[in-house]
PDB file of C-alpha atoms in Angstrom:
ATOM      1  CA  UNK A  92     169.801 102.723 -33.203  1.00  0.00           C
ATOM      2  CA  UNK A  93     168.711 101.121 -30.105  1.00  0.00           C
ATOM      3  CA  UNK A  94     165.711 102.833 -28.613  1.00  0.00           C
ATOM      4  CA  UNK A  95     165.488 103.659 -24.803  1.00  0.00           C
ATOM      5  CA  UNK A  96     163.531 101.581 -22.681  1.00  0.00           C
ATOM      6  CA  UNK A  97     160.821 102.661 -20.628  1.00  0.00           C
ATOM      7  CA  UNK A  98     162.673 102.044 -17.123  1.00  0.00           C
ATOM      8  CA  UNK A  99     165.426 104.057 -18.469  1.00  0.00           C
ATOM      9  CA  UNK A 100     163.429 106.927 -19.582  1.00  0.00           C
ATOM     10  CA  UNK A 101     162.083 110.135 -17.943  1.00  0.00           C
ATOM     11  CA  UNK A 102     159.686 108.918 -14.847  1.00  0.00           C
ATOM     12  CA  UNK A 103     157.578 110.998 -12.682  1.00  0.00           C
ATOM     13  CA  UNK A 104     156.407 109.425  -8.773  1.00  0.00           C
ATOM     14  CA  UNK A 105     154.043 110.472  -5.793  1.00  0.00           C
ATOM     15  CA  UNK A 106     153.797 109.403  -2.423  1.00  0.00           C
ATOM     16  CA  UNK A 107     151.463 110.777   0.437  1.00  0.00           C
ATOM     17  CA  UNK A 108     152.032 110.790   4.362  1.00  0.00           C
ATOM     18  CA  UNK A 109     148.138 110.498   5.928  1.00  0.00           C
ATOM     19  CA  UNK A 110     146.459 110.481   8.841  1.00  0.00           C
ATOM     20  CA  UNK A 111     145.788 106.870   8.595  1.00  0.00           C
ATOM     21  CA  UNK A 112     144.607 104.157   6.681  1.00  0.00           C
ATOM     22  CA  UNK A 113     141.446 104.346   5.831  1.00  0.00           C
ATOM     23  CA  UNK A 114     141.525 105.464   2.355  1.00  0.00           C
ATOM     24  CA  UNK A 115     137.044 106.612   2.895  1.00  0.00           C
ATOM     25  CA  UNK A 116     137.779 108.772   6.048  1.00  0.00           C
ATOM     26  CA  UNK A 117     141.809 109.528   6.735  1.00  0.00           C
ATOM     27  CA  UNK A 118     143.213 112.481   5.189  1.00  0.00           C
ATOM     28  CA  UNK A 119     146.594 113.759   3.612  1.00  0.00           C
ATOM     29  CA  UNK A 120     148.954 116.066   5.146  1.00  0.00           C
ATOM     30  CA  UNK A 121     152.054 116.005   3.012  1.00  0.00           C
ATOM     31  CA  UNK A 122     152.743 114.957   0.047  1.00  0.00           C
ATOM     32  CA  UNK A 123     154.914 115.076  -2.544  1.00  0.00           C
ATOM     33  CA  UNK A 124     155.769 114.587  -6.716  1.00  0.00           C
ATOM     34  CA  UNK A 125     158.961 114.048  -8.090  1.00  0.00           C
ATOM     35  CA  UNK A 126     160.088 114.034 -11.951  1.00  0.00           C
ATOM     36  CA  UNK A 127     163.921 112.407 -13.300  1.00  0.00           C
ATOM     37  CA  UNK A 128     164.636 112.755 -16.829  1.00  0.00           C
ATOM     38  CA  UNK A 129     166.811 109.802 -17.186  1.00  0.00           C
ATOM     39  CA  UNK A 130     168.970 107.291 -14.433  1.00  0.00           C
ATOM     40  CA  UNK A 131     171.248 109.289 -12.283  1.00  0.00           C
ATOM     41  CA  UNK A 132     169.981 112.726 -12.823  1.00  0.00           C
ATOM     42  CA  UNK A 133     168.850 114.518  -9.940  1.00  0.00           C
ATOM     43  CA  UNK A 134     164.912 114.331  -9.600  1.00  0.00           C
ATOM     44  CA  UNK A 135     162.689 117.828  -9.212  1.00  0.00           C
ATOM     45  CA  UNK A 136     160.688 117.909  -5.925  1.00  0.00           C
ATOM     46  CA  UNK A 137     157.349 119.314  -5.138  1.00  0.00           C
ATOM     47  CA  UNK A 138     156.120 119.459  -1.955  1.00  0.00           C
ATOM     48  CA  UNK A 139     152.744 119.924  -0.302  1.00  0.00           C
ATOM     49  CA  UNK A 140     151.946 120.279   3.463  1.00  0.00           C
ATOM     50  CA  UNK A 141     148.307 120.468   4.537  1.00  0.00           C
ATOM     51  CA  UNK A 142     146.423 121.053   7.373  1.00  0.00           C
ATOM     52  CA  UNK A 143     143.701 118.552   7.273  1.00  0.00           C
ATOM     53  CA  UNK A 144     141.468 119.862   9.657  1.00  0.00           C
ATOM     54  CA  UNK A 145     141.026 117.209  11.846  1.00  0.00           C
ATOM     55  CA  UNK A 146     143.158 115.571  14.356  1.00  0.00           C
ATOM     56  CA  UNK A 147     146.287 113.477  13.640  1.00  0.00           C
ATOM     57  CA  UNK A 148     146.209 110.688  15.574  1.00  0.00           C
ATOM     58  CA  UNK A 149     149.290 109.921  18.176  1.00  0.00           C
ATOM     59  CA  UNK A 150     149.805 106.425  15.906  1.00  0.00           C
ATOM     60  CA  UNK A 151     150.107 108.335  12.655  1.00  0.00           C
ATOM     61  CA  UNK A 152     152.677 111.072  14.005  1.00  0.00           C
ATOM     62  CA  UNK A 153     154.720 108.275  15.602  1.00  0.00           C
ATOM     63  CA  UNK A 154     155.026 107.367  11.694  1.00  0.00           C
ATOM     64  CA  UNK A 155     155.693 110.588   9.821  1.00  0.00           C
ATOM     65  CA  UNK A 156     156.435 113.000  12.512  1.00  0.00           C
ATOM     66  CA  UNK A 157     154.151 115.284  11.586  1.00  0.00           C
ATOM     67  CA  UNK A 158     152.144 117.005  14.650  1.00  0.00           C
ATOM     68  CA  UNK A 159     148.956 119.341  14.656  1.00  0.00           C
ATOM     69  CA  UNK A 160     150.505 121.700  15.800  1.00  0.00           C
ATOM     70  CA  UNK A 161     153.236 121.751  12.994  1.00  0.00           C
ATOM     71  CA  UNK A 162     150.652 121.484  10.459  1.00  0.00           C
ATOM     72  CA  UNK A 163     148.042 124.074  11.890  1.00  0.00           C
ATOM     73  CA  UNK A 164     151.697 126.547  11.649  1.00  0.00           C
ATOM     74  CA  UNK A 165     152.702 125.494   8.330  1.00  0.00           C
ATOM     75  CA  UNK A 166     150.193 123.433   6.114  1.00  0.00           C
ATOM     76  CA  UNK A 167     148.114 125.035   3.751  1.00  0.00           C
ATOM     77  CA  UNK A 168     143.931 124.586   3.478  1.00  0.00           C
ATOM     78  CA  UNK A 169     143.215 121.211   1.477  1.00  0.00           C
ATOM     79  CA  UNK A 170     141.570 122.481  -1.460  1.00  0.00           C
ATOM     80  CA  UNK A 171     143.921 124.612  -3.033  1.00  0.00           C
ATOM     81  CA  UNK A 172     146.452 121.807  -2.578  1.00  0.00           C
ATOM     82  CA  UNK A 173     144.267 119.021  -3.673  1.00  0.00           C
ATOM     83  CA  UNK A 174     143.650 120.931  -7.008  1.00  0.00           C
ATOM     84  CA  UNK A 175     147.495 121.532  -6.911  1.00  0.00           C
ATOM     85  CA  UNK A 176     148.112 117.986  -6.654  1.00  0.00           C
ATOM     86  CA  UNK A 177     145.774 116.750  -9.657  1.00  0.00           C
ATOM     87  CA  UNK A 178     147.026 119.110 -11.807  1.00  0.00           C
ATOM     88  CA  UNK A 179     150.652 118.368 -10.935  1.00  0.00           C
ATOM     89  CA  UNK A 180     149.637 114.775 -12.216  1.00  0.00           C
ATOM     90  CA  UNK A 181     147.395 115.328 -15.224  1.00  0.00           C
ATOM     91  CA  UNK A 182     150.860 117.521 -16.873  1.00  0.00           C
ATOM     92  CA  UNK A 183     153.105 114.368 -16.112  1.00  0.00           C
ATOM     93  CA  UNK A 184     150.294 112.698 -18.082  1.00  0.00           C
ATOM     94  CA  UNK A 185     150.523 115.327 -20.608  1.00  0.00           C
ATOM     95  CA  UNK A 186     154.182 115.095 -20.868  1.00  0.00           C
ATOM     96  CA  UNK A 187     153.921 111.531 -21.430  1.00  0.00           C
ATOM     97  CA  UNK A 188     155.975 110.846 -18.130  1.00  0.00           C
ATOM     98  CA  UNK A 189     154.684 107.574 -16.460  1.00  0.00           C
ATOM     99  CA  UNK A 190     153.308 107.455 -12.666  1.00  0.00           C
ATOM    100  CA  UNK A 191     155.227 105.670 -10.145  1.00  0.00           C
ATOM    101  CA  UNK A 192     152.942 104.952  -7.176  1.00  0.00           C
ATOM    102  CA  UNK A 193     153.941 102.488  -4.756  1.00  0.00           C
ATOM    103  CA  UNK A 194     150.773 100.661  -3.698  1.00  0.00           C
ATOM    104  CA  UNK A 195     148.518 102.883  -5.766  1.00  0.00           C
ATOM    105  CA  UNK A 196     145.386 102.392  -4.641  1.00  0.00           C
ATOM    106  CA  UNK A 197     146.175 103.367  -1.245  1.00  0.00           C
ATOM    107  CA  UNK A 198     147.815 106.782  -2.636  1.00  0.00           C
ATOM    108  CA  UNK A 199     145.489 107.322  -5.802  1.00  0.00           C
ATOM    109  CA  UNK A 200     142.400 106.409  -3.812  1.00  0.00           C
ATOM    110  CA  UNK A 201     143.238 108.518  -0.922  1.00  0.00           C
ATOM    111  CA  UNK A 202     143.726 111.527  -3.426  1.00  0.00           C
ATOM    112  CA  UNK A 203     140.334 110.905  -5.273  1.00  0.00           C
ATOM    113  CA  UNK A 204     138.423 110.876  -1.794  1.00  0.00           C
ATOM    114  CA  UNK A 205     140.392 114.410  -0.798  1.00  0.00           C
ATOM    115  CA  UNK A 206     139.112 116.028  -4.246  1.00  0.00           C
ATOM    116  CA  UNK A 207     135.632 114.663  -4.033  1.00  0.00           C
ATOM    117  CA  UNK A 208     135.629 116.200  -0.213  1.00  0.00           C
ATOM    118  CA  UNK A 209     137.377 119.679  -0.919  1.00  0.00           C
ATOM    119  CA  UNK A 210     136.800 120.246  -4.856  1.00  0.00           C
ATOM    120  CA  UNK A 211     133.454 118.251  -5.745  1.00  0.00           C
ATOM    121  CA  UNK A 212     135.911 116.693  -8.651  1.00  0.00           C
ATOM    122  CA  UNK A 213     137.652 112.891  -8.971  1.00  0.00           C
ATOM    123  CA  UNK A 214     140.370 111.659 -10.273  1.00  0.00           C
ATOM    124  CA  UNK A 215     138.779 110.058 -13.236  1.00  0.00           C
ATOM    125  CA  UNK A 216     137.385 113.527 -14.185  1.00  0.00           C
ATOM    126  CA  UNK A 217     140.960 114.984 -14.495  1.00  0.00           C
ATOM    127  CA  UNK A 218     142.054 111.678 -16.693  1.00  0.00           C
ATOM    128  CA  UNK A 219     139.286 111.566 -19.454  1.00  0.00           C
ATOM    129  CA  UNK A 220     141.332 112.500 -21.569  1.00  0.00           C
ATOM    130  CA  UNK A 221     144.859 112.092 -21.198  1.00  0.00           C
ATOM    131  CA  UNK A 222     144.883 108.345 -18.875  1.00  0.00           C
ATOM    132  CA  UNK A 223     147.091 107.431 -16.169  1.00  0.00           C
ATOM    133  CA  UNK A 224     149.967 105.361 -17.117  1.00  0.00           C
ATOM    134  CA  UNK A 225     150.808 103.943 -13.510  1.00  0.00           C
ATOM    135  CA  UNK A 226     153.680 101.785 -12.388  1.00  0.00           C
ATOM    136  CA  UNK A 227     153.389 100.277  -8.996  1.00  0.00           C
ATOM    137  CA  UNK A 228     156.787  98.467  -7.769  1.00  0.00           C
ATOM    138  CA  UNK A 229     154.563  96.410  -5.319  1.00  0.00           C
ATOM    139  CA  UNK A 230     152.623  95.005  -8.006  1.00  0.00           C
ATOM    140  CA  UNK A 231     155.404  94.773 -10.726  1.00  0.00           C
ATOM    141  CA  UNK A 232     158.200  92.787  -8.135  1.00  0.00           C
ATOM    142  CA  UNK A 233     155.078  90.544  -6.372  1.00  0.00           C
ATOM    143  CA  UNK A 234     154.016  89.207 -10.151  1.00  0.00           C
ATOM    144  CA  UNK A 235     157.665  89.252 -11.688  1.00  0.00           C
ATOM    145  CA  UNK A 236     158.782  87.065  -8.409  1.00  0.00           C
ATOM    146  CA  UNK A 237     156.108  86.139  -7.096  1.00  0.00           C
ATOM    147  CA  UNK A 238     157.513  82.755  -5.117  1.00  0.00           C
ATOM    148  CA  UNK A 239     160.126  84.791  -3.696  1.00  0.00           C
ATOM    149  CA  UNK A 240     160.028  84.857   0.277  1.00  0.00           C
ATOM    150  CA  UNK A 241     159.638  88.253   2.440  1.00  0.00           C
ATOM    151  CA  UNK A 242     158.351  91.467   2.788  1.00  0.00           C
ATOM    152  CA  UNK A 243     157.289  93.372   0.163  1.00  0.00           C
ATOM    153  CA  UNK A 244     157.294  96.999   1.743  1.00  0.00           C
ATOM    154  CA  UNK A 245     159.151  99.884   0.076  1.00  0.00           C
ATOM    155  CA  UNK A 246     161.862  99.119   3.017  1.00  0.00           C
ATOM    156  CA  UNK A 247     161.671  95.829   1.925  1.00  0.00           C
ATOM    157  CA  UNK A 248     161.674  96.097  -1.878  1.00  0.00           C
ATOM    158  CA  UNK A 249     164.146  98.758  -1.689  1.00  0.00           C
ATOM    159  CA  UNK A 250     166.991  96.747   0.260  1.00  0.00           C
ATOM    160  CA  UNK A 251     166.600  93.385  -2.573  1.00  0.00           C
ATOM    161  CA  UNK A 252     166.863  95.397  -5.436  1.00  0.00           C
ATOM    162  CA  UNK A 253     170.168  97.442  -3.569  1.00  0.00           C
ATOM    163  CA  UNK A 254     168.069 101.128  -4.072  1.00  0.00           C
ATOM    164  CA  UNK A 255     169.259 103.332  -1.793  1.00  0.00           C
ATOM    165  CA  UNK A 256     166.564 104.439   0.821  1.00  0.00           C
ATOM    166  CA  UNK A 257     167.036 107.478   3.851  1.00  0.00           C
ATOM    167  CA  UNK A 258     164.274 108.811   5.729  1.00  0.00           C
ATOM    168  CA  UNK A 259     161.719 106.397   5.143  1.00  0.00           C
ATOM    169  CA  UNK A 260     157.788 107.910   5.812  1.00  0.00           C
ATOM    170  CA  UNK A 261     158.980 111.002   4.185  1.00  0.00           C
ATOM    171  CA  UNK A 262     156.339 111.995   1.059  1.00  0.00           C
ATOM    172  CA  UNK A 263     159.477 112.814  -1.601  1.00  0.00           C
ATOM    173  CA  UNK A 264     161.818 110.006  -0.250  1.00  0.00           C
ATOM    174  CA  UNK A 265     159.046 107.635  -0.214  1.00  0.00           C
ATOM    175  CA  UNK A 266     158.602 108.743  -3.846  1.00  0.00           C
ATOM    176  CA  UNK A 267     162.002 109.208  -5.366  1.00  0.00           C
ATOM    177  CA  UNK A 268     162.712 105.479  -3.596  1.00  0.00           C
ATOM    178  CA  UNK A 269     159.348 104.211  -5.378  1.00  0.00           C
ATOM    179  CA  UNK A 270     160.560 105.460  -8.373  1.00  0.00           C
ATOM    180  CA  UNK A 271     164.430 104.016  -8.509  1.00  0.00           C
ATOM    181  CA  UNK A 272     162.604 100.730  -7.233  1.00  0.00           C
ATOM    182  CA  UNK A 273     160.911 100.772 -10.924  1.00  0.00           C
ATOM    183  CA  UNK A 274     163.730 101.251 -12.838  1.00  0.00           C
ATOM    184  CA  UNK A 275     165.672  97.868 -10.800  1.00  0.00           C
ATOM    185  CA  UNK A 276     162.571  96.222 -11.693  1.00  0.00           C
ATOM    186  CA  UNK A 277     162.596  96.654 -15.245  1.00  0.00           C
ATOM    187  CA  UNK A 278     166.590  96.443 -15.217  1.00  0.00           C
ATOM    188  CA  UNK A 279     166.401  92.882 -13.360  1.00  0.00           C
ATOM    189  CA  UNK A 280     163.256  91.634 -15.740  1.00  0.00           C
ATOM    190  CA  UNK A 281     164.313  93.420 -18.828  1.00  0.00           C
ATOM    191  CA  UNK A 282     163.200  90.058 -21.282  1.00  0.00           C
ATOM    192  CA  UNK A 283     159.797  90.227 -19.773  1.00  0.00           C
ATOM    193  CA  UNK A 284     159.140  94.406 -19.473  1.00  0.00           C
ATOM    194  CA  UNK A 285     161.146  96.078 -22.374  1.00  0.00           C
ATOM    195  CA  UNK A 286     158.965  95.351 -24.866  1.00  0.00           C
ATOM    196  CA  UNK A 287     155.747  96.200 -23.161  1.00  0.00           C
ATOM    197  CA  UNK A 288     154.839  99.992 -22.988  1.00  0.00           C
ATOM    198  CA  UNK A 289     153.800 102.007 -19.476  1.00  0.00           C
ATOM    199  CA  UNK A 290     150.352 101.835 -21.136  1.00  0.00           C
ATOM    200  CA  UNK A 291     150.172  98.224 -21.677  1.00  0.00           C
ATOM    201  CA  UNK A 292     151.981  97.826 -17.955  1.00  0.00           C
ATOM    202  CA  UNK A 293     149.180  99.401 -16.833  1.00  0.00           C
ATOM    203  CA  UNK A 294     146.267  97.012 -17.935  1.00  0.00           C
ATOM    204  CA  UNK A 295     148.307  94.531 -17.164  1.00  0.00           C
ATOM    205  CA  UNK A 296     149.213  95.412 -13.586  1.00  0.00           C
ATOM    206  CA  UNK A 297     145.175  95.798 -13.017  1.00  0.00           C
ATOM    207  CA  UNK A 298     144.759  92.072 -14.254  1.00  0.00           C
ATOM    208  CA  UNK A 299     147.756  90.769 -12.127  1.00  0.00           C
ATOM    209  CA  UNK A 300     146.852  92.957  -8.583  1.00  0.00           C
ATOM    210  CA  UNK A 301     143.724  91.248  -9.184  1.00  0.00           C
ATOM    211  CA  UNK A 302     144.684  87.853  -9.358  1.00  0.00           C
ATOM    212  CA  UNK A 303     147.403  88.833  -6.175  1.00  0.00           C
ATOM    213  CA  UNK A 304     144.266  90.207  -4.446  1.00  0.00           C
ATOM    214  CA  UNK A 305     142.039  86.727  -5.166  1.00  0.00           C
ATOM    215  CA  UNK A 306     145.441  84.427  -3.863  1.00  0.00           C
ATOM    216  CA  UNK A 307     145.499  86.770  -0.474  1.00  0.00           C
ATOM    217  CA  UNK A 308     142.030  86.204  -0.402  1.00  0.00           C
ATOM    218  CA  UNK A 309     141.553  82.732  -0.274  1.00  0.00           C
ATOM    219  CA  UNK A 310     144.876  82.666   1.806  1.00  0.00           C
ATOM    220  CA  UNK A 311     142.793  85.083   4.367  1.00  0.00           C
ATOM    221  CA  UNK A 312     139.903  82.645   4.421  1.00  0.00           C
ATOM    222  CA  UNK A 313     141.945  79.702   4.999  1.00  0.00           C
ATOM    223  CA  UNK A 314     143.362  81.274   8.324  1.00  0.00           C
ATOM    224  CA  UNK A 315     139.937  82.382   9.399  1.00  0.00           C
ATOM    225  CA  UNK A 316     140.201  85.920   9.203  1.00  0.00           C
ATOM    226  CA  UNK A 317     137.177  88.083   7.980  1.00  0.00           C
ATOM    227  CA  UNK A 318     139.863  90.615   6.061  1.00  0.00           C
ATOM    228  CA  UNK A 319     138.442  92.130   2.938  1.00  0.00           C
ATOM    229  CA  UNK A 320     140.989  92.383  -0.345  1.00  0.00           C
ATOM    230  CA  UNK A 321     140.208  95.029  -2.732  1.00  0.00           C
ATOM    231  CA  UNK A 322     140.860  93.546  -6.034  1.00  0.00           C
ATOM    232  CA  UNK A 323     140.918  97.372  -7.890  1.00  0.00           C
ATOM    233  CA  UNK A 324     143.829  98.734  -9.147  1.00  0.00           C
ATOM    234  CA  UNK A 325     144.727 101.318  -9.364  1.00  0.00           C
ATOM    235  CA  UNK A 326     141.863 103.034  -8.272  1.00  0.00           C
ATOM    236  CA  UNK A 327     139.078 101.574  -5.946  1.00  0.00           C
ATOM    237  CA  UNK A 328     136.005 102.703  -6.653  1.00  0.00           C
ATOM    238  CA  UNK A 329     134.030 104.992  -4.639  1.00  0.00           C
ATOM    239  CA  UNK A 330     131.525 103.756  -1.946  1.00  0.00           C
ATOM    240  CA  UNK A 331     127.952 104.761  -1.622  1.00  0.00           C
ATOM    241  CA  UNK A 332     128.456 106.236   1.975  1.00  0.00           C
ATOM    242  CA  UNK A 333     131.757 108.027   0.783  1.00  0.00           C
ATOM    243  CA  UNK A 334     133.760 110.079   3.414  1.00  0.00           C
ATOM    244  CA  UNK A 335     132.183 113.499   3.781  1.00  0.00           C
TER     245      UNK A 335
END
């Protein structure tokens, strides 16, 4: 009897909507986790809208739609939600669901700052025990086709592997589209992927968004541009002057 592959197993996904991004000093106001049990069935939504406390700036509005006045009305204090959030994760760890997290250390990192700020915790305390299994369609697709020409946004990845995609800069579309990205993926590269476990993805997606982050590196310096590339994945590590 022919086991079930990872991509065709259960899944779970999260996606935030931010003020900006600077993953040190920008904060969340919506986000959202979604879990599928299997291809085709309909995923279960949560949703989280916060009121960050601080200003959201015209530019990121223009992006999500999300005002301060519509948040002051209707999000909720940060740290309740943060711990909300974390915990939210840490059972789809439990339940041995993987993490789809399209360019997680934007997401993850952002998360990790927002719990250190509001709940004087981290994301590594919550996974001590039971580790992150996290699938990132931007890394998977960028090291599985890696000569392949184009963008490489979720609009982007979404339209070359034919997912279906509606109200893009939404937190649970975002994340439900991240998610049936994952599952083309491993579909398209099945020889390579099925025999690998989420787990080993994992290490393996740290080792390959490293080498992606040394080739955009050099390509930076070449062009004469000062850019920084974080090479951690999928969580960068926290600064010395963190956001207070």
């Amino acid at each position: 009897m022919r086991m079930t592959c990872w991509y065709e197993g259960p899944m779970s996904a999260f996606d935030t909507e931010t003020t900006g991004v600077d993953v040190e000093t920008d904060r969340i106001v919506s986000a959202a986790v979604v879990v599928q049990d299997a291809p085709g069935s309909r995923p279960r939504v949560r949703r989280w809208l916060v009121n960050p406390g601080v200003p959201v700036p015209a530019g990121a509005t223009a992006v999500h739609g999300l005002t301060d006045e519509h948040l002051r009305r209707n999000g909720r204090w940060p740290s309740p939600v943060m711990d909300e959030i974390v915990r939210e994760l840490a059972d789809q760890s439990m339940a041995g669901r993987p993490l789809v997290v399209m360019n997680a250390p934007f997401d993850l990192t952002l998360l990790d700052r927002e719990l250190r700020r509001h709940r004087a915790s981290s994301l590594d305390h919550w996974f001590e025990c039971v580790p992150l299994r996290v699938l990132d369609p931007r890394v998977l697709d960028k090291h599985l086709d890696r000569y392949r020409k184009g963008g490489r946004t979720l609009t982007d990845l979404c339209a070359h592997y034919e997912v279906e995609f509606q109200e893009a800069h939404d937190a649970a579309a975002d994340a439900v589209a991240s998610l049936e990205v994952v599952r083309a993926v491993g579909r398209r590269f099945a020889l390579r992927l099925e025999r690998l476990s989420p787990a080993e993805l994992h290490t393996l997606q740290a080792v390959w968004h490293a080498a992606q982050a040394r080739g955009l590196q050099a390509w930076f310096a070449r062009s004469g541009s000062e850019e920084s590339v974080d090479p951690a994945w999928p969580l960068r590590p926290e600064l010395p002057a963190a956001a207070a």
